[in-house]
Coordinates of C-alpha atoms and ligand atoms in Angstrom, one line a residue:
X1 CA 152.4 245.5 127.7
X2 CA 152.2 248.9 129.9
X3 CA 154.7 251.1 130.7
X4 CA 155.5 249.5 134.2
X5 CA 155.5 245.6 133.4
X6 CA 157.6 246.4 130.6
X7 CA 160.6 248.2 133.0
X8 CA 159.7 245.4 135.2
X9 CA 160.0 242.9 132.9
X10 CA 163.7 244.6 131.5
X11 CA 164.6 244.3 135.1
X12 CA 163.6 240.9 135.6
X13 CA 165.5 240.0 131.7
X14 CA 168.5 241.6 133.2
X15 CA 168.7 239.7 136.3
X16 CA 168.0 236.3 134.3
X17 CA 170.5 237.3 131.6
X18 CA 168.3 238.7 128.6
X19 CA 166.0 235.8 128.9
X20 CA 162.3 236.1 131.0
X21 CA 159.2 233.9 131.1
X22 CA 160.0 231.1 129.0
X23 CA 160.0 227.3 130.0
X24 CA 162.9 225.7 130.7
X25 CA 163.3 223.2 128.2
X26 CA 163.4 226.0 125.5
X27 CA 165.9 228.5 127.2
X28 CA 168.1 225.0 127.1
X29 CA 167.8 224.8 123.8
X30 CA 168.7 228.4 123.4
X31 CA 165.2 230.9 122.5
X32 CA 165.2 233.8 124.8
X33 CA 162.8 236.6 124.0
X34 CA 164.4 239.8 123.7
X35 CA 162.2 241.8 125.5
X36 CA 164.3 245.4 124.8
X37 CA 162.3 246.3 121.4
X38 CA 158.8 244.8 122.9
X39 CA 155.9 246.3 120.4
X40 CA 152.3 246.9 121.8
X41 CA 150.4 245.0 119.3
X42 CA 147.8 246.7 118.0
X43 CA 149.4 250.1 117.3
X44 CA 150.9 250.3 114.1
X45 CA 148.8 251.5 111.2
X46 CA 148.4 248.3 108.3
X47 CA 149.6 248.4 105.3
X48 CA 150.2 247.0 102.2
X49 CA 153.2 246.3 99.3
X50 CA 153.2 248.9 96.7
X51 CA 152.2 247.2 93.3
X52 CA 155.1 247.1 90.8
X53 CA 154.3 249.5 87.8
X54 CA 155.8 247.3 84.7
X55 CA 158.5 249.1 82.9
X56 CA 156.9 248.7 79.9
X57 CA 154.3 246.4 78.2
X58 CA 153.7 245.5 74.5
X59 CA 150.8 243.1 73.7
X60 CA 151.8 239.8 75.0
X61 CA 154.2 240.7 78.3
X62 CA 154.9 243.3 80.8
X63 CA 158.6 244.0 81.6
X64 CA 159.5 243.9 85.4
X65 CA 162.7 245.7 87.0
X66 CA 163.4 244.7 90.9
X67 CA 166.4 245.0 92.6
X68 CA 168.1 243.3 95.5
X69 CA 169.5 245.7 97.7
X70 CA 170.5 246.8 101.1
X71 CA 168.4 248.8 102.9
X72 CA 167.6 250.9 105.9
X73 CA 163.9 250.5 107.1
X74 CA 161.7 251.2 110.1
X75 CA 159.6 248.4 111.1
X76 CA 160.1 249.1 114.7
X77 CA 159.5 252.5 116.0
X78 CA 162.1 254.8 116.1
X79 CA 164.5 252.4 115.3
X80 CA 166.4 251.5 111.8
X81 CA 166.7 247.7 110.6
X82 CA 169.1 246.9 107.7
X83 CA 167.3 244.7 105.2
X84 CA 168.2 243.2 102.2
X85 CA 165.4 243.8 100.0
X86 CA 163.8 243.6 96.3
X87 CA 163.7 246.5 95.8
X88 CA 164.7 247.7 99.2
X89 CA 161.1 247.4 100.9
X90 CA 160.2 244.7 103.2
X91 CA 158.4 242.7 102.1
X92 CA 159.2 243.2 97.9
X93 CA 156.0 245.1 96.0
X94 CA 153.6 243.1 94.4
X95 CA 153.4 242.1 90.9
X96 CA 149.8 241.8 89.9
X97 CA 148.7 240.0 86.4
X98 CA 146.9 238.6 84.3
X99 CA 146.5 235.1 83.1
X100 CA 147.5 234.6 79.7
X101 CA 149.9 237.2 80.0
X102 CA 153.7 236.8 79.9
X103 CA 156.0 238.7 82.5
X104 CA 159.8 239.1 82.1
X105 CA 161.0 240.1 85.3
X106 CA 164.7 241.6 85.7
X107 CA 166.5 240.5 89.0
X108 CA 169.3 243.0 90.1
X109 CA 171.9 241.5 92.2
X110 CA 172.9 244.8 93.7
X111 CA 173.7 242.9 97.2
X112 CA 177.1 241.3 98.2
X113 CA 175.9 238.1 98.3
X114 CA 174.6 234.9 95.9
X115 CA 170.9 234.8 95.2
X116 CA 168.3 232.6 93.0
X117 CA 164.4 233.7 92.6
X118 CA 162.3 230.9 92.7
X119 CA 158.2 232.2 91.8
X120 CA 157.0 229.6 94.0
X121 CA 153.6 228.3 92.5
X122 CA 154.4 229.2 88.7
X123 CA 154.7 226.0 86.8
X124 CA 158.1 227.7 85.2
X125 CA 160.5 226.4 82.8
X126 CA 163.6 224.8 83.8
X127 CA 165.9 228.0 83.5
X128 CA 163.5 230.3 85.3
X129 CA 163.0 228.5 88.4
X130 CA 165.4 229.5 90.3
X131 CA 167.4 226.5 90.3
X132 CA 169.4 226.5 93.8
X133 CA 172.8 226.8 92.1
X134 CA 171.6 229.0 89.5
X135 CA 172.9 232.1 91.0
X136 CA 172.8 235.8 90.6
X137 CA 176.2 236.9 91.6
X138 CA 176.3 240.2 93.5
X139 CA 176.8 242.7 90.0
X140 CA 174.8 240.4 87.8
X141 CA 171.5 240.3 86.6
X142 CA 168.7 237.7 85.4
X143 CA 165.9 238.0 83.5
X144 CA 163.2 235.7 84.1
X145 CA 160.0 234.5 82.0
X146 CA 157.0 233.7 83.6
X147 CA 153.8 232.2 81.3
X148 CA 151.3 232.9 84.0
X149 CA 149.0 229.6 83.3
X150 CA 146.5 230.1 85.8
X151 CA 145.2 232.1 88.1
X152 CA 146.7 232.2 91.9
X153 CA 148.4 233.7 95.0
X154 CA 152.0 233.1 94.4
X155 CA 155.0 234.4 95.8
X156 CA 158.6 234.9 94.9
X157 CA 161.3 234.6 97.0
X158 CA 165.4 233.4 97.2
X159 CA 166.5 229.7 96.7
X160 CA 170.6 230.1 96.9
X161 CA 171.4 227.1 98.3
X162 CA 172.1 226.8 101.9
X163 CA 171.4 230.3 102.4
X164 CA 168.1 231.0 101.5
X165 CA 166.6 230.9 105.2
X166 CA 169.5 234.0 106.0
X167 CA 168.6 235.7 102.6
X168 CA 164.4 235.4 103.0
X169 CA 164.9 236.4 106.1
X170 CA 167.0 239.4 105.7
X171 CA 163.6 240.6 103.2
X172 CA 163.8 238.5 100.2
X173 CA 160.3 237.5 99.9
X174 CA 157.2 239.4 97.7
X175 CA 153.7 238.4 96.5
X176 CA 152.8 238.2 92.8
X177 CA 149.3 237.9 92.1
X178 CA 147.7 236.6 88.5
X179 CA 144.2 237.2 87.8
X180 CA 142.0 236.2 85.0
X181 CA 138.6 237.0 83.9
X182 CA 136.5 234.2 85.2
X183 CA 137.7 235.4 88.3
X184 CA 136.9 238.9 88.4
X185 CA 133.6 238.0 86.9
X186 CA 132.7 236.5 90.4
X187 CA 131.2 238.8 92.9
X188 CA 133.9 238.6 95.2
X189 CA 135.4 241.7 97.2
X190 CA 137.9 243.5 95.2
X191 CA 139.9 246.6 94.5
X192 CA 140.0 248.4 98.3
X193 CA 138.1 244.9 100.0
X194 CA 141.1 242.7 98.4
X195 CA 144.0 242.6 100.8
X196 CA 147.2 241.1 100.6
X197 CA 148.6 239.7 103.9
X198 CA 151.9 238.4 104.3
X199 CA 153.1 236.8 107.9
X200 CA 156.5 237.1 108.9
X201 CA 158.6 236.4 112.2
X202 CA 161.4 238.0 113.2
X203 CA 163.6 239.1 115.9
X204 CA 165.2 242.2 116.5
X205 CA 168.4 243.6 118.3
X206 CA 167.9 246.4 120.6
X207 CA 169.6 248.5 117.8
X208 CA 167.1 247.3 115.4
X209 CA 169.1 245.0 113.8
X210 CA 167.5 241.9 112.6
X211 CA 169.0 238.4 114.3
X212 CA 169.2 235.8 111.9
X213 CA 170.0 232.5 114.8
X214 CA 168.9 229.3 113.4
X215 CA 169.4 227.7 116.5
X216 CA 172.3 225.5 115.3
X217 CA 170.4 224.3 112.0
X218 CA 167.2 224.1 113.8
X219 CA 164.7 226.4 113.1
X220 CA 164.7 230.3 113.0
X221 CA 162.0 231.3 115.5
X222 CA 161.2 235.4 115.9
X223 CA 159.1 237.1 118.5
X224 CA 157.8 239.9 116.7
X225 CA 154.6 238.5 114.2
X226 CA 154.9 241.0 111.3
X227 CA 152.0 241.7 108.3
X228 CA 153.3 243.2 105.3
X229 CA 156.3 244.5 107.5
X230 CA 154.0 246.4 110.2
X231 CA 154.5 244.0 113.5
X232 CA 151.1 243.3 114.6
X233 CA 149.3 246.0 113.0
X234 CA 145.8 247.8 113.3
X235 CA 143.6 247.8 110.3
X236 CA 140.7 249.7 110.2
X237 CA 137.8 248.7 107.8
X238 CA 134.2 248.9 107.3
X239 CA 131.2 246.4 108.5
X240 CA 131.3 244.5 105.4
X241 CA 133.3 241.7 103.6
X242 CA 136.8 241.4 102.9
X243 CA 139.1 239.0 100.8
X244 CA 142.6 238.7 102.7
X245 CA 145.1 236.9 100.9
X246 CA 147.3 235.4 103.2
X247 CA 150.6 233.8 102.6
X248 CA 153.1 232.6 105.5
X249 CA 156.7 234.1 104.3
X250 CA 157.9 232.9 107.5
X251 CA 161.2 230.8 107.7
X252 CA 159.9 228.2 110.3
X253 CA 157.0 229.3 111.7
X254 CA 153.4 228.2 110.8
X255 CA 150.2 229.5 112.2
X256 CA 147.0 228.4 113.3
X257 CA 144.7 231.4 112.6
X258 CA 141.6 232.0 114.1
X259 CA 139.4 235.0 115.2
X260 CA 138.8 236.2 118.1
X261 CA 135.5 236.0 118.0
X262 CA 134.6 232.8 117.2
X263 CA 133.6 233.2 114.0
X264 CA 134.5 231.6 111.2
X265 CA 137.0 231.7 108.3
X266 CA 135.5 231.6 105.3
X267 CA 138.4 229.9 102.8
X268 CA 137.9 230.5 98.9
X269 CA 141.6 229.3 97.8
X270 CA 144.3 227.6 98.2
X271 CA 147.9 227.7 97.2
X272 CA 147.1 227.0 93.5
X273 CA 144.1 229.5 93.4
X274 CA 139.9 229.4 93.9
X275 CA 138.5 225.9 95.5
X276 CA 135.6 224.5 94.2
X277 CA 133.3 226.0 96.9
X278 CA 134.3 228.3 99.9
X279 CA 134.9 226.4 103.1
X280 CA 133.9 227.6 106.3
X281 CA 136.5 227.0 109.4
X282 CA 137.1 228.3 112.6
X283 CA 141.3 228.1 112.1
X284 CA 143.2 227.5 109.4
X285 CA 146.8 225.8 109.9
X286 CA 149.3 227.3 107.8
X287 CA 152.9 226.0 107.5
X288 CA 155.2 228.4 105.5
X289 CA 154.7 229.2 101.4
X290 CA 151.2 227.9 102.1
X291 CA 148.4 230.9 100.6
X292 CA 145.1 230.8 101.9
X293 CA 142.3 232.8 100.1
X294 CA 140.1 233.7 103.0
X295 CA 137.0 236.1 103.7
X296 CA 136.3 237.7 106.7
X297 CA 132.8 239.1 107.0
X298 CA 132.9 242.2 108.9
X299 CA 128.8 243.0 108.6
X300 CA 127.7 241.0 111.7
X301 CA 129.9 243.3 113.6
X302 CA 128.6 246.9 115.8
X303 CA 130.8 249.6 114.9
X304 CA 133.8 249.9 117.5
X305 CA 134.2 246.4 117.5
X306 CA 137.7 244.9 117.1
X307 CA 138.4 241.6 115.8
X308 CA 141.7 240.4 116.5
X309 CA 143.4 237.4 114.1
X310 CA 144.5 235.2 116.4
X311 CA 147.6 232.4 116.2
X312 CA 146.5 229.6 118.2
X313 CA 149.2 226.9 119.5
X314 CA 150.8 224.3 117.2
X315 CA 153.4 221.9 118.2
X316 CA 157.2 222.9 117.4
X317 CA 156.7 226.5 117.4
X318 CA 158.2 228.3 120.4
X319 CA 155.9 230.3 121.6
X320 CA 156.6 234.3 123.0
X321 CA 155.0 237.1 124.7
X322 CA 152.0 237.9 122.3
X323 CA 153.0 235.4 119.1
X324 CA 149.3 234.8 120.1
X325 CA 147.8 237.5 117.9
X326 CA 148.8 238.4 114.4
X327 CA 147.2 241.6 113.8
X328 CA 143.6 243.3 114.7
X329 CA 140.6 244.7 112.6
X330 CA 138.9 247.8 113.9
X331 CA 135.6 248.1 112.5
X332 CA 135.3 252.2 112.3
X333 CA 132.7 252.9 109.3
X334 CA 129.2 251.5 108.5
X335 CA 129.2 250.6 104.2
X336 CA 127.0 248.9 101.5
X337 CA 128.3 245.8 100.7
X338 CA 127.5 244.9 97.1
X339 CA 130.2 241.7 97.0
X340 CA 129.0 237.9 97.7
X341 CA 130.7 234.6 98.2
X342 CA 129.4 232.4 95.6
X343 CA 128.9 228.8 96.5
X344 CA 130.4 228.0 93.4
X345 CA 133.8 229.0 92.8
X346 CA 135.4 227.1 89.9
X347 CA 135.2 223.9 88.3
X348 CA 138.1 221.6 89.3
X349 CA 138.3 218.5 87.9
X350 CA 140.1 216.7 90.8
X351 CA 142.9 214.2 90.0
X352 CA 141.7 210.2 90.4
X353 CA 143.4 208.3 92.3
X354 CA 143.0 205.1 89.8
X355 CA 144.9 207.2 87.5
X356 CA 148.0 207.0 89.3
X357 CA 151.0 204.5 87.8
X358 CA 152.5 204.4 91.2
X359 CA 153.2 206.0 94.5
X360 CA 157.0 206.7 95.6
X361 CA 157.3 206.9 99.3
X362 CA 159.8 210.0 101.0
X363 CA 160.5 209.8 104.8
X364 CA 161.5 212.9 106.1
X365 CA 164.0 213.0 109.3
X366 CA 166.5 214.6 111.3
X367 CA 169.7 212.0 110.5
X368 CA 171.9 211.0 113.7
X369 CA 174.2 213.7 112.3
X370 CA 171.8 216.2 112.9
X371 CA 171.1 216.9 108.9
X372 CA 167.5 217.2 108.1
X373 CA 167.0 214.4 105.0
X374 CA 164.8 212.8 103.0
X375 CA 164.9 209.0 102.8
X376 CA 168.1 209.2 104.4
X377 CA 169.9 211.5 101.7
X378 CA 170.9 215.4 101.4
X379 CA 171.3 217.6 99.0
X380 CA 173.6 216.5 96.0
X381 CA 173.3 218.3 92.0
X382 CA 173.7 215.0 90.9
X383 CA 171.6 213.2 91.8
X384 CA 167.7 212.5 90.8
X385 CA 165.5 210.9 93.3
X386 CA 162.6 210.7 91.0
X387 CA 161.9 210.2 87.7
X388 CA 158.3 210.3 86.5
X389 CA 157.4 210.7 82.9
X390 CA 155.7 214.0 80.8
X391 CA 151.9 213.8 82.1
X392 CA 152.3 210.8 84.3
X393 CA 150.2 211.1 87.6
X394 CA 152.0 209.7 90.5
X395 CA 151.1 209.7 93.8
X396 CA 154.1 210.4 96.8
X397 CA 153.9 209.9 100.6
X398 CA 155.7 212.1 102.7
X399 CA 155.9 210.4 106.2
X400 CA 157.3 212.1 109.5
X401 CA 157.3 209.4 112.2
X402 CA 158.9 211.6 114.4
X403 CA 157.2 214.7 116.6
X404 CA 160.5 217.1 116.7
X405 CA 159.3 218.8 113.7
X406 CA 156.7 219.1 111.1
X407 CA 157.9 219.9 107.4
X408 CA 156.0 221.8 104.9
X409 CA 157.0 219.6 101.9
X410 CA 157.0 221.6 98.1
X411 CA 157.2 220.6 94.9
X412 CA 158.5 222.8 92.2
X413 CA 156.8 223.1 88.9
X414 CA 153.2 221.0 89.8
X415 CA 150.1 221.9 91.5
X416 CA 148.4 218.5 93.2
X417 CA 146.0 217.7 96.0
X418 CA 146.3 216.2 99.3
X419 CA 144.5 212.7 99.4
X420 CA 144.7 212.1 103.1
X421 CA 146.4 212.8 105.9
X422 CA 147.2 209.4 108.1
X423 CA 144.4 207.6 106.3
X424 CA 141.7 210.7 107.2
X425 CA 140.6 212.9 104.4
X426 CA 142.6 216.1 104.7
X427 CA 140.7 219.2 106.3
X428 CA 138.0 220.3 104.1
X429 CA 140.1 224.0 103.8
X430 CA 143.1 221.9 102.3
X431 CA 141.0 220.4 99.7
X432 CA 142.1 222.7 96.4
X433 CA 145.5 222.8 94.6
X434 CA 148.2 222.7 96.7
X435 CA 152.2 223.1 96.3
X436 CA 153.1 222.7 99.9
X437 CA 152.0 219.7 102.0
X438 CA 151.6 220.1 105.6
X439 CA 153.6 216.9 106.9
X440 CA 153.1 217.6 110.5
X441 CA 154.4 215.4 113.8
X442 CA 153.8 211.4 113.3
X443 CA 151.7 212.6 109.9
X444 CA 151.5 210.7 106.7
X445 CA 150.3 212.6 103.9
X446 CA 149.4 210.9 100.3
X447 CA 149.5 214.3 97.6
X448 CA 148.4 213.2 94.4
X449 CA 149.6 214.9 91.1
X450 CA 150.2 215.3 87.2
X451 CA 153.9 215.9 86.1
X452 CA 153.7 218.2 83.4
X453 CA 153.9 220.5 81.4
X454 CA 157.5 220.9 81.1
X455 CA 160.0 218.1 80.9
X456 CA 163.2 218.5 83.3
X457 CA 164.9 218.8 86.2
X458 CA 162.5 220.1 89.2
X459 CA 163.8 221.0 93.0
X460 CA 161.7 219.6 95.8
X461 CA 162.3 220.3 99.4
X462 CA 160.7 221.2 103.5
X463 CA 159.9 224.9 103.3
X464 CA 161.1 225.2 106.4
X465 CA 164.0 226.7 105.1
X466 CA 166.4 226.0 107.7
X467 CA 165.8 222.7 106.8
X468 CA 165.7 223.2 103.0
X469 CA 169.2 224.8 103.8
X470 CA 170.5 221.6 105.4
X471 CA 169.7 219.4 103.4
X472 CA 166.2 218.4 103.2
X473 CA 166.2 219.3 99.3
X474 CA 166.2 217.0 96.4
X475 CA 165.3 216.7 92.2
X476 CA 162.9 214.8 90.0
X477 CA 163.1 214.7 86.6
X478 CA 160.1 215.0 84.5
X479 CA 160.7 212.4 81.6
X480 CA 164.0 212.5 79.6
X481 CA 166.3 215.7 78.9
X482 CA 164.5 218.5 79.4
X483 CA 166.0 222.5 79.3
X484 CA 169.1 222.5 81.5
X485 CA 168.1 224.6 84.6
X486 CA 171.5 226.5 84.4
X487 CA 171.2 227.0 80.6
X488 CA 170.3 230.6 81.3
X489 CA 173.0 232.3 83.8
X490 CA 172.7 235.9 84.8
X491 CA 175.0 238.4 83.2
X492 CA 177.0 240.7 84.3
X493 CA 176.0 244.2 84.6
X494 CA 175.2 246.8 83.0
X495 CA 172.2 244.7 81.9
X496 CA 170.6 246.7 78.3
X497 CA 167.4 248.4 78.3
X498 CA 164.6 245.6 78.9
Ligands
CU501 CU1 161.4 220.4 107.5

């Protein structure tokens, strides 16, 4: 926006009472853009998470530190947001690592209010899974254990129960990356060409404060797209290729990217790591806690070019001034490009269907009462709504006949794969391991997986956490017993050395 439509557009927002340009149907229901801490996109320099140093190592595990704390941070110009962050950075630095490898990673409740960390996508054990009541009381601390079984894009982020939308949002989200060697092997773009990026919506106070409004248990919507904290920001990078690993941190927003070019996305992974072959697509939907592996070749551009990564429309998303565009690449230097995408990636032995002992069926709704559910229930401790045994596949259909939402459904603990989508194969990009299954308006999806390797009780839930929050969340069990996942409560601090 210029200087003038901007003033304009205040003096418009102040004679329509904060809100401007927005149908009627969503003022009703309560979205107004606050136009007072507008960003031109494009503007802000990109950047990236610092990568968490370990505190120490010996030869099986590295030894993580992060604390939750408040935080005062720019992310719009000039002005000072409080967040609540790991660390105090938004969004939390990155733990890279290697497959094989364990990490023990010290949470620091230095904040005055309950938190869990869930490492959504590690296939951990009961007690380190950030079990929704299994909280870190402000002055306590947890140490978690991590395996790192395979090699992926995960992310950790808060589970308390009904209030992690409030607490992701206020900055509790990171990405933790493990590596192994058959990946590096490949010919891929790495080190400075291997780019994390992390969308997130927000909305800001004219003071900077963030506003946390989930629309009376609806959805929390922001009008400023941020990447790695930087609201739509301007990378610069060279005419060659790039790996951008993208996850949606968002609490209810997903994307449709695209370029503005035309030209396609070329996807390499999905949420549980490489596919089998890159994919080539000209978007890419991505509900929240989906990761897409993606390369963007940059080569067929002339220098002075800019790319912009779009968001295209998707139902249920309210849509802003600019929540069009995500962020832009500016390609300023010429470079050899030594790295390739293979047309083999990795060997994935894909689940059959035949070997499925049967199929449970979840509807997923907004109850009379307003309560997001599945198959009619809530949220209750005690209760397990599925029970499938130690290495038993299964298969589960998640079916949304309504078109007021769409729900990113996630199980804990298994990676599976989407069979189809309302009887149609799902889109090629989807076809890897998954952890979060696009349900989307009137959609039936069919995820087939393998319940292993850990026996006990697992959280699933809609990732859209306002949702998750109230009270689309419920457990399987994985065969009988099974590690109690509050068998390891944090401890008061001080915490001893790690
Ligand atoms: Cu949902």
């Amino acid at each position: 926006m210029k200087r003038i439509s901007r003033r304009e557009a205040l003096k418009i927002a102040a004679l329509a009472g904060g809100t401007i340009l927005l149908p009627v149907g969503l003022q009703h229901r309560g979205y107004a853009q606050r136009v007072d801490q507008t960003v031109e996109p494009f503007t802000l320099p990109f950047r990236t998470p610092p990568v968490l140093n370990p505190v120490r190592s010996d030869s099986t595990t590295d030894y993580y530190q992060i604390t939750m704390r408040k935080a005062q941070v720019e992310i719009l110009p000039g002005r000072t947001s409080e967040i609540w962050g790991y660390n105090g950075i938004f969004p939390g630095p990155i733990i890279k690592q290697s497959r094989g490898r364990s990490s023990i990673v010290r949470f620091i409740n230095n904040l005055d209010v309950n938190t869990s960390v869930h490492l959504h996508g590690m296939a951990s054990s009961p007690q380190y899974d950030g079990y929704t009541l299994d909280f870190i009381a402000p002055g306590y601390y947890k140490d978690y254990v991590y395996s790192n079984p395979a090699a992926a894009n995960l992310w950790y982020h808060d589970h308390g129960l009904a209030q992690t939308a409030r607490n992701v949002y206020m900055g509790l989200a990171g990405m933790y990356i493990v590596q192994d060697q058959e990946e590096l092997a490949l010919p891929l773009p790495k080190g400075n060409y291997d780019i994390p990026l992390i969308i997130q919506d927000r909305q800001f106070a004219s003071d900077g404060s963030l506003v946390f409004d989930n629309r009376n248990q609806t959805s929390v919507m922001g009008d400023v797209v941020t990447v790695n904290g930087v609201p739509w920001p301007r990378m610069e990078v060279a005419n060659r290729k790039y790996r951008f690993r993208v996850l949606n941190a968002s609490i209810s927003r997903s994307y449709r990217l695209a370029l503005s070019t035309g030209d396609d996305l070329i996807v390499i992974g999905t949420d549980g790591g490489l596919m089998s072959a890159p994919v080539n697509t000209q978007d890419i939907r991505l509900a929240m806690a989906e990761r897409y592996d993606l390369i963007i070749d940059f080569s067929k551009y002339a220098l002075g070019t800019r790319v912009e990564l779009r968001n295209l429309p998707l139902p249920n998303n309210v849509v802003f001034n600019n929540i069009d565009k995500i962020m832009c690449f500016d390609v300023v230097r010429s470079e050899t490009d030594d790295s390739l995408v293979p047309s083999t990636l990795r060997n994935i032995q894909f689940i059959p269907e035949s070997t499925a002992v049967r199929t449970r069926d979840f509807t997923v709704q907004q109850r009379a009462d307003g309560v997001w559910v599945i198959n009619g229930n809530g949220w209750d401790r005690n209760r397990v709504d599925a029970n499938p045994q130690l290495e038993e596949v299964e298969i589960w259909r998640f079916t949304n006949t309504a078109n007021l939402s769409f729900h990113p459904m996630h199980l804990h603990l298994i990676d599976a794969h989407i069979l189809d989508r309302n009887g149609q194969p799902p889109f090629a990009y989807e076809r890897g391991w998954k952890d979060v299954f696009y349900v989307g308006e009137n959609e039936t999806v069919r995820m087939i997986g393998k319940f292993r390797p850990f026996r006990g009780q697992f959280m699933y839930h809609c990732h859209n956490m306002v949702h998750e929050d109230r009270d689309m969340m419920s457990q399987f069990q994985v065969g009988q017993g099974g590690i109690d996942p509050m068998s390891a409560p944090a401890r008061p601090l001080p915490a001893p050395r790690l």
